[in-house]
PDB file of C-alpha atoms and ligand atoms in Angstrom:
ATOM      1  CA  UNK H1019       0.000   0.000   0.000  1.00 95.00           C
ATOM      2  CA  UNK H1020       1.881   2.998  -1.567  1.00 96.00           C
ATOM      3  CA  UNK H1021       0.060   5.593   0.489  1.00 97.00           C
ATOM      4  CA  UNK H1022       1.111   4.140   3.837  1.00 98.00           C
ATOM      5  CA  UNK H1023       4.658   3.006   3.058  1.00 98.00           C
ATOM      6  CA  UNK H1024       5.017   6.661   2.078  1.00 98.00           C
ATOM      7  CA  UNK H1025       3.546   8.019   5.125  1.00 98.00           C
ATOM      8  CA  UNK H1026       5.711   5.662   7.144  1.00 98.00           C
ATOM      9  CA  UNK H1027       8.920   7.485   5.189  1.00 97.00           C
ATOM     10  CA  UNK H1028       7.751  10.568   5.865  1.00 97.00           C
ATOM     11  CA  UNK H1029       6.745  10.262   9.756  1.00 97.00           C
ATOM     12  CA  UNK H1030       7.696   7.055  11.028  1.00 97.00           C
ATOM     13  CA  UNK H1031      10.760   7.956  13.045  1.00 97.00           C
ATOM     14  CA  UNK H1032      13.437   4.704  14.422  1.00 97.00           C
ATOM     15  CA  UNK H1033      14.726   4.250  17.987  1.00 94.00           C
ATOM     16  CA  UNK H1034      16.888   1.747  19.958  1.00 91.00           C
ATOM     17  CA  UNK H1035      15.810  -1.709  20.175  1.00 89.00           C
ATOM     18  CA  UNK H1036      13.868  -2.303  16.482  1.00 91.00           C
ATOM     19  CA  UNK H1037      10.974  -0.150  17.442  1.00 95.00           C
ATOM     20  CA  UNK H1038       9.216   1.782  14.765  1.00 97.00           C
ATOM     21  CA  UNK H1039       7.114   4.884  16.116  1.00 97.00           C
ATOM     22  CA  UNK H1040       4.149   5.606  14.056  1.00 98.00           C
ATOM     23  CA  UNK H1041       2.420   7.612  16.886  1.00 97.00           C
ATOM     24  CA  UNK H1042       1.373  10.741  14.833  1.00 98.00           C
ATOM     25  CA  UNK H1043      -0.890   8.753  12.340  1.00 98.00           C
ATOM     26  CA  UNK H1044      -1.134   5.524  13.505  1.00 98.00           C
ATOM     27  CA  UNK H1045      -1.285   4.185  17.242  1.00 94.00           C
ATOM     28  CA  UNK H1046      -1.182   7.267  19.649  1.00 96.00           C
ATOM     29  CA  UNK H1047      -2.625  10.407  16.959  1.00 97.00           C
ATOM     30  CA  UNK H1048      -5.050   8.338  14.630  1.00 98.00           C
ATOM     31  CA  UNK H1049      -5.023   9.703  10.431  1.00 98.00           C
ATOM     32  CA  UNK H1050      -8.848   8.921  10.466  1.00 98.00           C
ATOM     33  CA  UNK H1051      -8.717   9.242   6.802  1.00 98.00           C
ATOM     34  CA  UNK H1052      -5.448   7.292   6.563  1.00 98.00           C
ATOM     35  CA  UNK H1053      -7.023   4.289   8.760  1.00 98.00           C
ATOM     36  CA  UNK H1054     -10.187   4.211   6.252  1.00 98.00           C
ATOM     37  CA  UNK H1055      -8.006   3.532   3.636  1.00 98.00           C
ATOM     38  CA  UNK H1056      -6.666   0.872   5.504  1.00 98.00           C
ATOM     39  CA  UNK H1057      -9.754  -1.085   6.116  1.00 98.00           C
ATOM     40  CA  UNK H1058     -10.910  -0.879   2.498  1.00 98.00           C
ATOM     41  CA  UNK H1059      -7.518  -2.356   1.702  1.00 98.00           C
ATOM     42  CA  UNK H1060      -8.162  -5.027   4.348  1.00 98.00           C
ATOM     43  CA  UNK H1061     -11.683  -5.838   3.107  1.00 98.00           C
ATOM     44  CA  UNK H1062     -10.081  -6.161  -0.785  1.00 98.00           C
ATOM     45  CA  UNK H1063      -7.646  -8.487   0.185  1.00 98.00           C
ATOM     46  CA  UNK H1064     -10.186 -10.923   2.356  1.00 98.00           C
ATOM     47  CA  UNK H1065     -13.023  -9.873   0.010  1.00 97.00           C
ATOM     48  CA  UNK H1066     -13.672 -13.532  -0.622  1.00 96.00           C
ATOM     49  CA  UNK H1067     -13.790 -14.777   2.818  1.00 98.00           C
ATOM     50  CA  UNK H1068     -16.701 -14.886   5.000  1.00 98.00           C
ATOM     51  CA  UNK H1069     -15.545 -13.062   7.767  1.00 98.00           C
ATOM     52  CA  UNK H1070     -18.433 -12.461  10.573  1.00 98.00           C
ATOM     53  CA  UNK H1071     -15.839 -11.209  13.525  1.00 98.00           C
ATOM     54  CA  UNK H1072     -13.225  -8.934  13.328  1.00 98.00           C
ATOM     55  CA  UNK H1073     -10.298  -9.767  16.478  1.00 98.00           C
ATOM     56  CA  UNK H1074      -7.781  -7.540  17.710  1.00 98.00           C
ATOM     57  CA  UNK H1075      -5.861  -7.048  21.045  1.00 96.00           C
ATOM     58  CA  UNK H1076      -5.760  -3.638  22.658  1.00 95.00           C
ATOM     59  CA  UNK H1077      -4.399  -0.664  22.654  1.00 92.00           C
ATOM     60  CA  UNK H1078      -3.243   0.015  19.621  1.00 94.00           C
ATOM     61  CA  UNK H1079      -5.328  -2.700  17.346  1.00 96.00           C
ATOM     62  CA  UNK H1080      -8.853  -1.116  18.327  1.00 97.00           C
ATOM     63  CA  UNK H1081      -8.958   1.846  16.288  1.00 97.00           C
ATOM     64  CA  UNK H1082      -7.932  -0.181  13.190  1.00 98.00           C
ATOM     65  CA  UNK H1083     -10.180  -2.683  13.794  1.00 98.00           C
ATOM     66  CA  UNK H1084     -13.028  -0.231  14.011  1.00 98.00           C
ATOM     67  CA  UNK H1085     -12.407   1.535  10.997  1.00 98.00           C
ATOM     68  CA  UNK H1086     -11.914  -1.810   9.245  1.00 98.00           C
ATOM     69  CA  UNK H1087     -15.099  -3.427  10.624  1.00 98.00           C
ATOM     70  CA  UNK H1088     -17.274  -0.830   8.884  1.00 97.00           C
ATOM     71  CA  UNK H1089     -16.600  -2.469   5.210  1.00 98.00           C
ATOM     72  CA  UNK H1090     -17.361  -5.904   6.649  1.00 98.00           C
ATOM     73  CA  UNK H1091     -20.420  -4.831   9.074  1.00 98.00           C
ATOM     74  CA  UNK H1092     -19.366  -7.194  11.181  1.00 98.00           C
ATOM     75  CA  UNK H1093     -18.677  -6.726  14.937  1.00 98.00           C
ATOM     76  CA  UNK H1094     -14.879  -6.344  16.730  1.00 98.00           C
ATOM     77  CA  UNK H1095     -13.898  -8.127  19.549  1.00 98.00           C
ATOM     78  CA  UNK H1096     -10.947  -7.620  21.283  1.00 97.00           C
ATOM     79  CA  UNK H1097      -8.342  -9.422  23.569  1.00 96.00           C
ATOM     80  CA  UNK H1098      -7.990  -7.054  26.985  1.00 94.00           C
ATOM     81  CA  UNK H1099      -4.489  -7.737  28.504  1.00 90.00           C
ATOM     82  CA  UNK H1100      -5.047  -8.398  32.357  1.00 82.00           C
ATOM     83  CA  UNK H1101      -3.584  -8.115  35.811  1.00 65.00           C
ATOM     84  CA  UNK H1102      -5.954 -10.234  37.329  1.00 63.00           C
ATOM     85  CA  UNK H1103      -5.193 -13.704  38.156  1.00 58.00           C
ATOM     86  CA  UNK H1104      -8.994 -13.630  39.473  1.00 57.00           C
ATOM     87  CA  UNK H1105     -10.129 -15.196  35.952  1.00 59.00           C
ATOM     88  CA  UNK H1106     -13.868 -16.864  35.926  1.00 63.00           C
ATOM     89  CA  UNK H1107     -14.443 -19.815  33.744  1.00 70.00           C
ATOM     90  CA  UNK H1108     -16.066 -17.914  31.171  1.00 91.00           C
ATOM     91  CA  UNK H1109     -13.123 -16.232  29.467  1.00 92.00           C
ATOM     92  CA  UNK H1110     -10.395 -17.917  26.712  1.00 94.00           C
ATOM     93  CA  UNK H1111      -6.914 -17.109  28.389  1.00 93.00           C
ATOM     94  CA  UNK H1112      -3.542 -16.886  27.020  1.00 94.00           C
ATOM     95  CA  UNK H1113      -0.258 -15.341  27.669  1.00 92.00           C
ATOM     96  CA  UNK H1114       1.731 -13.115  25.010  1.00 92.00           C
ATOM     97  CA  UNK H1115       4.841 -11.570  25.212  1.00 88.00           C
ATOM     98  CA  UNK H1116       5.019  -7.793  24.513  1.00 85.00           C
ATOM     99  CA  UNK H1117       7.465  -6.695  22.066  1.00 83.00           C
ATOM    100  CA  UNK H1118       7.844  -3.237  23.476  1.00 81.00           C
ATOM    101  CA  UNK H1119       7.491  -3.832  26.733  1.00 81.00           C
ATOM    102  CA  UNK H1120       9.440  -6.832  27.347  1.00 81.00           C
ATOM    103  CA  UNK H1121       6.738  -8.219  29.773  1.00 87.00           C
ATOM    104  CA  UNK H1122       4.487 -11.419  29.805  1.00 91.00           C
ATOM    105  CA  UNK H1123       0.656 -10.499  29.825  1.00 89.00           C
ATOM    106  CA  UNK H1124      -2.197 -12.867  30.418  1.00 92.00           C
ATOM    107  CA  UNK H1125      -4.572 -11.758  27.685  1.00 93.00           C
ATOM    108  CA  UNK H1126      -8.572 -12.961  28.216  1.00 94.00           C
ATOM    109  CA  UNK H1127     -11.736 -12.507  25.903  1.00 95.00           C
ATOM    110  CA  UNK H1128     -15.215 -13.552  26.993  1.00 94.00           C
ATOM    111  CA  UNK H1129     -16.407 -16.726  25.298  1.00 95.00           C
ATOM    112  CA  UNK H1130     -19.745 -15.158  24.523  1.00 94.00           C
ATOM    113  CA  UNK H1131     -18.296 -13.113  22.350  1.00 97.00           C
ATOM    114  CA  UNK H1132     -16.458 -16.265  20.150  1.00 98.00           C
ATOM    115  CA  UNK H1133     -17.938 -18.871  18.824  1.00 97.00           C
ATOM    116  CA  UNK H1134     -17.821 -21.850  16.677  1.00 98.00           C
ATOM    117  CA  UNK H1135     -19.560 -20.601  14.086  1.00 98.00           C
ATOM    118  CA  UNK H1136     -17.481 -17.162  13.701  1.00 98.00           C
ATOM    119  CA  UNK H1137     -14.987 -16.683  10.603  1.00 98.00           C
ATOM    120  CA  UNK H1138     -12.433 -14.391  12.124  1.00 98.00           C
ATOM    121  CA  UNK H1139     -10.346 -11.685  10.693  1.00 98.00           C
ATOM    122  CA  UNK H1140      -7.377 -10.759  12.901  1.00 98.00           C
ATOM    123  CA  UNK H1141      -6.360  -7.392  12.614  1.00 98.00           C
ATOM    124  CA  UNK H1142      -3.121  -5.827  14.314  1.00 98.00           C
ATOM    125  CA  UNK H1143      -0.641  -2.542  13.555  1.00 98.00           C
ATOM    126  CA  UNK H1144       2.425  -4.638  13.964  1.00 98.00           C
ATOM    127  CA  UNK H1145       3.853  -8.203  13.511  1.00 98.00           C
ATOM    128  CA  UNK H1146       6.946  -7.942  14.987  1.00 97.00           C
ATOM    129  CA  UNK H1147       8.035 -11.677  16.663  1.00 96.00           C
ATOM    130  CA  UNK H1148       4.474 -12.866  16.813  1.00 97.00           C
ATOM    131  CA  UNK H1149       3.509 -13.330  19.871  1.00 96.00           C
ATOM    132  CA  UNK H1150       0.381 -10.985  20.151  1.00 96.00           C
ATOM    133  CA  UNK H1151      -0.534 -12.669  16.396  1.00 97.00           C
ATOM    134  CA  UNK H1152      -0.034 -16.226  18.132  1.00 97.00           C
ATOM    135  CA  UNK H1153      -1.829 -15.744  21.059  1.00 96.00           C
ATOM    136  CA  UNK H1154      -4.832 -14.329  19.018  1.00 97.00           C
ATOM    137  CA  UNK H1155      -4.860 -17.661  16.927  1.00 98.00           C
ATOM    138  CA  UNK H1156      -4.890 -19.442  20.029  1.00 97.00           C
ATOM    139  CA  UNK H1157      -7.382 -18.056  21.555  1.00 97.00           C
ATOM    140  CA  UNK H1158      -9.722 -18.787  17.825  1.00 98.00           C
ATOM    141  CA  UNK H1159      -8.214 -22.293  17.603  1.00 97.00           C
ATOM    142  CA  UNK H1160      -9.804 -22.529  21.380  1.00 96.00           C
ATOM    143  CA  UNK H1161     -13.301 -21.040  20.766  1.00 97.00           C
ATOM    144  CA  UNK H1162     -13.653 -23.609  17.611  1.00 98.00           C
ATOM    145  CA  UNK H1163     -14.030 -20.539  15.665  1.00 98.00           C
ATOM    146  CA  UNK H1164     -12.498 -20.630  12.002  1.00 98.00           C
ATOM    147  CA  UNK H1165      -9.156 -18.151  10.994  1.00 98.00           C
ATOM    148  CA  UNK H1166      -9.665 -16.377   7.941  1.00 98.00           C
ATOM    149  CA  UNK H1167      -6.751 -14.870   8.306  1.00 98.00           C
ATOM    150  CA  UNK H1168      -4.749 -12.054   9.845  1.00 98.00           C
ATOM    151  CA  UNK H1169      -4.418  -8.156   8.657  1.00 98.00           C
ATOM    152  CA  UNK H1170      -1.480  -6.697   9.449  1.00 98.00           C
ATOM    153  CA  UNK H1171      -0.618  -2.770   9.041  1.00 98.00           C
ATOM    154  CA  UNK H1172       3.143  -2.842   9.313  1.00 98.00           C
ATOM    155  CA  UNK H1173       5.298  -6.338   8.722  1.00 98.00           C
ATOM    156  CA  UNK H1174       9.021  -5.718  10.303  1.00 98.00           C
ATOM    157  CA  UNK H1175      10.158  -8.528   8.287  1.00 97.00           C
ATOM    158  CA  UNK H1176      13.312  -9.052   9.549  1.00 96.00           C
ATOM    159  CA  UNK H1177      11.856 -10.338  12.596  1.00 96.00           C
ATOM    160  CA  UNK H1178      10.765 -13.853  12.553  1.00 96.00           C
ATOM    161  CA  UNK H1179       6.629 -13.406  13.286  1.00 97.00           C
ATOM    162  CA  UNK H1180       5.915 -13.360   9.530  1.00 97.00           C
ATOM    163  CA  UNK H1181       7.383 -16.601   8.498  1.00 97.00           C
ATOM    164  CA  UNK H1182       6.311 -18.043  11.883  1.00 97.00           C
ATOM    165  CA  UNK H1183       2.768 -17.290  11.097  1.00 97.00           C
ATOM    166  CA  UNK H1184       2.951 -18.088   7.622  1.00 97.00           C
ATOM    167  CA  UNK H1185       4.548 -21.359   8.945  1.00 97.00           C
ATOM    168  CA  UNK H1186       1.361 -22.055   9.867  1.00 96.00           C
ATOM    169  CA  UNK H1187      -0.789 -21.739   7.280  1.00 97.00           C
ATOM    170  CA  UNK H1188      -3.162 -18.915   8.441  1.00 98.00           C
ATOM    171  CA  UNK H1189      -3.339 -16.726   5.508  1.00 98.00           C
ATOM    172  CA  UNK H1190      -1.186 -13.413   6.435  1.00 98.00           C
ATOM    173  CA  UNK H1191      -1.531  -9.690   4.236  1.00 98.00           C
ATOM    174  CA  UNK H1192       0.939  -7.356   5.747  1.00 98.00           C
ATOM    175  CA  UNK H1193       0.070  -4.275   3.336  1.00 98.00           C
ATOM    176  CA  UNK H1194       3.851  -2.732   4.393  1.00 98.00           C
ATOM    177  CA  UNK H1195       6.909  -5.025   4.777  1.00 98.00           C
ATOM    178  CA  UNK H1196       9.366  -3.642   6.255  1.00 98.00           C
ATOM    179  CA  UNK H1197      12.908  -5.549   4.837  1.00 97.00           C
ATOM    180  CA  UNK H1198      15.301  -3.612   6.719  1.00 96.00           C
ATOM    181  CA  UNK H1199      15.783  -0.764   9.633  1.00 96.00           C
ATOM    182  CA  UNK H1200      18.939   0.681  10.768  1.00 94.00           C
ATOM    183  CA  UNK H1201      19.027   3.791  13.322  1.00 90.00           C
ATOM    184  CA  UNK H1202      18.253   6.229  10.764  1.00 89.00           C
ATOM    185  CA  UNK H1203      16.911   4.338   7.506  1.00 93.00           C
ATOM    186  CA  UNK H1204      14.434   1.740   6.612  1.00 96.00           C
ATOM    187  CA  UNK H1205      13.443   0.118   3.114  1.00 97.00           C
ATOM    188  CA  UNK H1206      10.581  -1.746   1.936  1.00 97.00           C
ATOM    189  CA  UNK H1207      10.465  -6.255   0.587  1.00 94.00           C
TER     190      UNK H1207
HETATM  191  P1  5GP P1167       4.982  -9.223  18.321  1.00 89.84           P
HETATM  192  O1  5GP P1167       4.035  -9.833  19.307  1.00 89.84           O
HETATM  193  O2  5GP P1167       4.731  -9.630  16.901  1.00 89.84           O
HETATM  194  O3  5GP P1167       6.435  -9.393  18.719  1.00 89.84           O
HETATM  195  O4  5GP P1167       4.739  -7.658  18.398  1.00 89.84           O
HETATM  196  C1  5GP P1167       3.518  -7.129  17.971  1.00 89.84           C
HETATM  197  C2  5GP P1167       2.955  -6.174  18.975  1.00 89.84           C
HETATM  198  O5  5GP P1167       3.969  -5.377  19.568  1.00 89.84           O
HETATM  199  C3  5GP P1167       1.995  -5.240  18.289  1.00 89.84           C
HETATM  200  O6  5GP P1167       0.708  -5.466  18.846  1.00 89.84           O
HETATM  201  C4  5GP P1167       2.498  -3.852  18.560  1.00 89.84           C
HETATM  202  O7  5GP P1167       1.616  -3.191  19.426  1.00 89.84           O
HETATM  203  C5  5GP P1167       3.834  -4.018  19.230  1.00 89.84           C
HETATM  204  N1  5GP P1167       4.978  -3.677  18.348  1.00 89.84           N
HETATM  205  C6  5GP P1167       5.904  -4.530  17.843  1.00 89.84           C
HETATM  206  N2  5GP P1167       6.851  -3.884  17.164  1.00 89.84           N
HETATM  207  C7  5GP P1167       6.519  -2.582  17.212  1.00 89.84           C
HETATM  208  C8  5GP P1167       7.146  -1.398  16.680  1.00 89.84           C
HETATM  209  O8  5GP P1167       8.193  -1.405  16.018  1.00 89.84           O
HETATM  210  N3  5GP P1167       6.505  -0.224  16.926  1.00 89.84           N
HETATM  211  C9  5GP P1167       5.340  -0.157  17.660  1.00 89.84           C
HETATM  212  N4  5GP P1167       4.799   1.047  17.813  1.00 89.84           N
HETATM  213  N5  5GP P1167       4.755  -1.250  18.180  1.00 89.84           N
HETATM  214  C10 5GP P1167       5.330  -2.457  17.966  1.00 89.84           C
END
């Protein structure tokens, strides 16, 4: 997608440790109009599937997953990352590993809200080593519910979540891969 890999040269800005900040139009300030573009991307690619839940995990996956839901009218769910060891029976559980910061999280969704019969669409801003995108899968594979695949706004492909995921077999659009990212440059697969 032309429009964000530009928008990534022109604002994304690098620092320490891999991390690409895309906070003034992506996952702090939110390009409204940028996002919408996004989710009609998103609902080209998977035009063919029958997707009747859109998943995310929050923070930063919400606002994409909103904007995308509106050209599938379907609902969004998402993963809420908890404190609580206090978890009922009525919740899917995992644990994921933040990337950025470099803590384990138990992550819970209600399972009234997944079901068997749901075709889900994953949608995330990053795929860095895969763990949020892993836990997500696992919490479908658990609720019987069937992956149509994940949605991913920025790739970092030179970290191994892509080909993990792709490992698979759960269909994976990335619509910017990132090849390579020093401290001050970064170029496009
Ligand atoms: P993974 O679980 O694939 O290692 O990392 C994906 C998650 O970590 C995403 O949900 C995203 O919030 C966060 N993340 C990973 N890499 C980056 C990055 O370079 N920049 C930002 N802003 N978030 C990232």
């Amino acid at each position: 997608m032309e429009l964000l890999k530009e928008r990534i040269l022109r604002d994304g800005v690098i620092k320490p440790g891999n991390v690409l900040k895309v906070d003034s139009f992506l996952n702090h300030q939110m390009d409204i109009d940028l996002i919408n573009q996004i989710g009609q991307e998103f609902k080209r690619l998977f035009a063919d599937a029958p997707i009747t839940k859109i998943l995310t995990i929050e923070a930063s996956g919400i606002g994409i997953a909103c904007l995308t839901a509106q050209y599938f009218n379907v609902p969004v769910v998402f993963a809420k990352k908890s404190q609580s060891i206090n978890l009922d029976g009525d919740v899917y559980c995992t644990k994921v590993e933040s990337f950025t910061h470099k803590r384990i999280y138990d992550v819970i969704l209600s399972k009234k809200f997944l079901t068997a019969d749901d075709y889900v669409l994953i949608i995330d801003d990053f795929l860095a080593n895969g763990c949020a995108l892993m836990g997500l899968i696992d919490i479908v594979q658990h609720a019987g519910a069937t992956i149509e695949g994940a949605g991913i706004v920025i790739e970092k492909g030179f970290q191994c979540g892509g080909k993990a995921i792709r490992k698979t077999g759960v269909r994976l659009e990335s619509l910017a891969i990132i090849e390579s990212m020093t401290d001050d440059s970064l170029t496009f697969a």
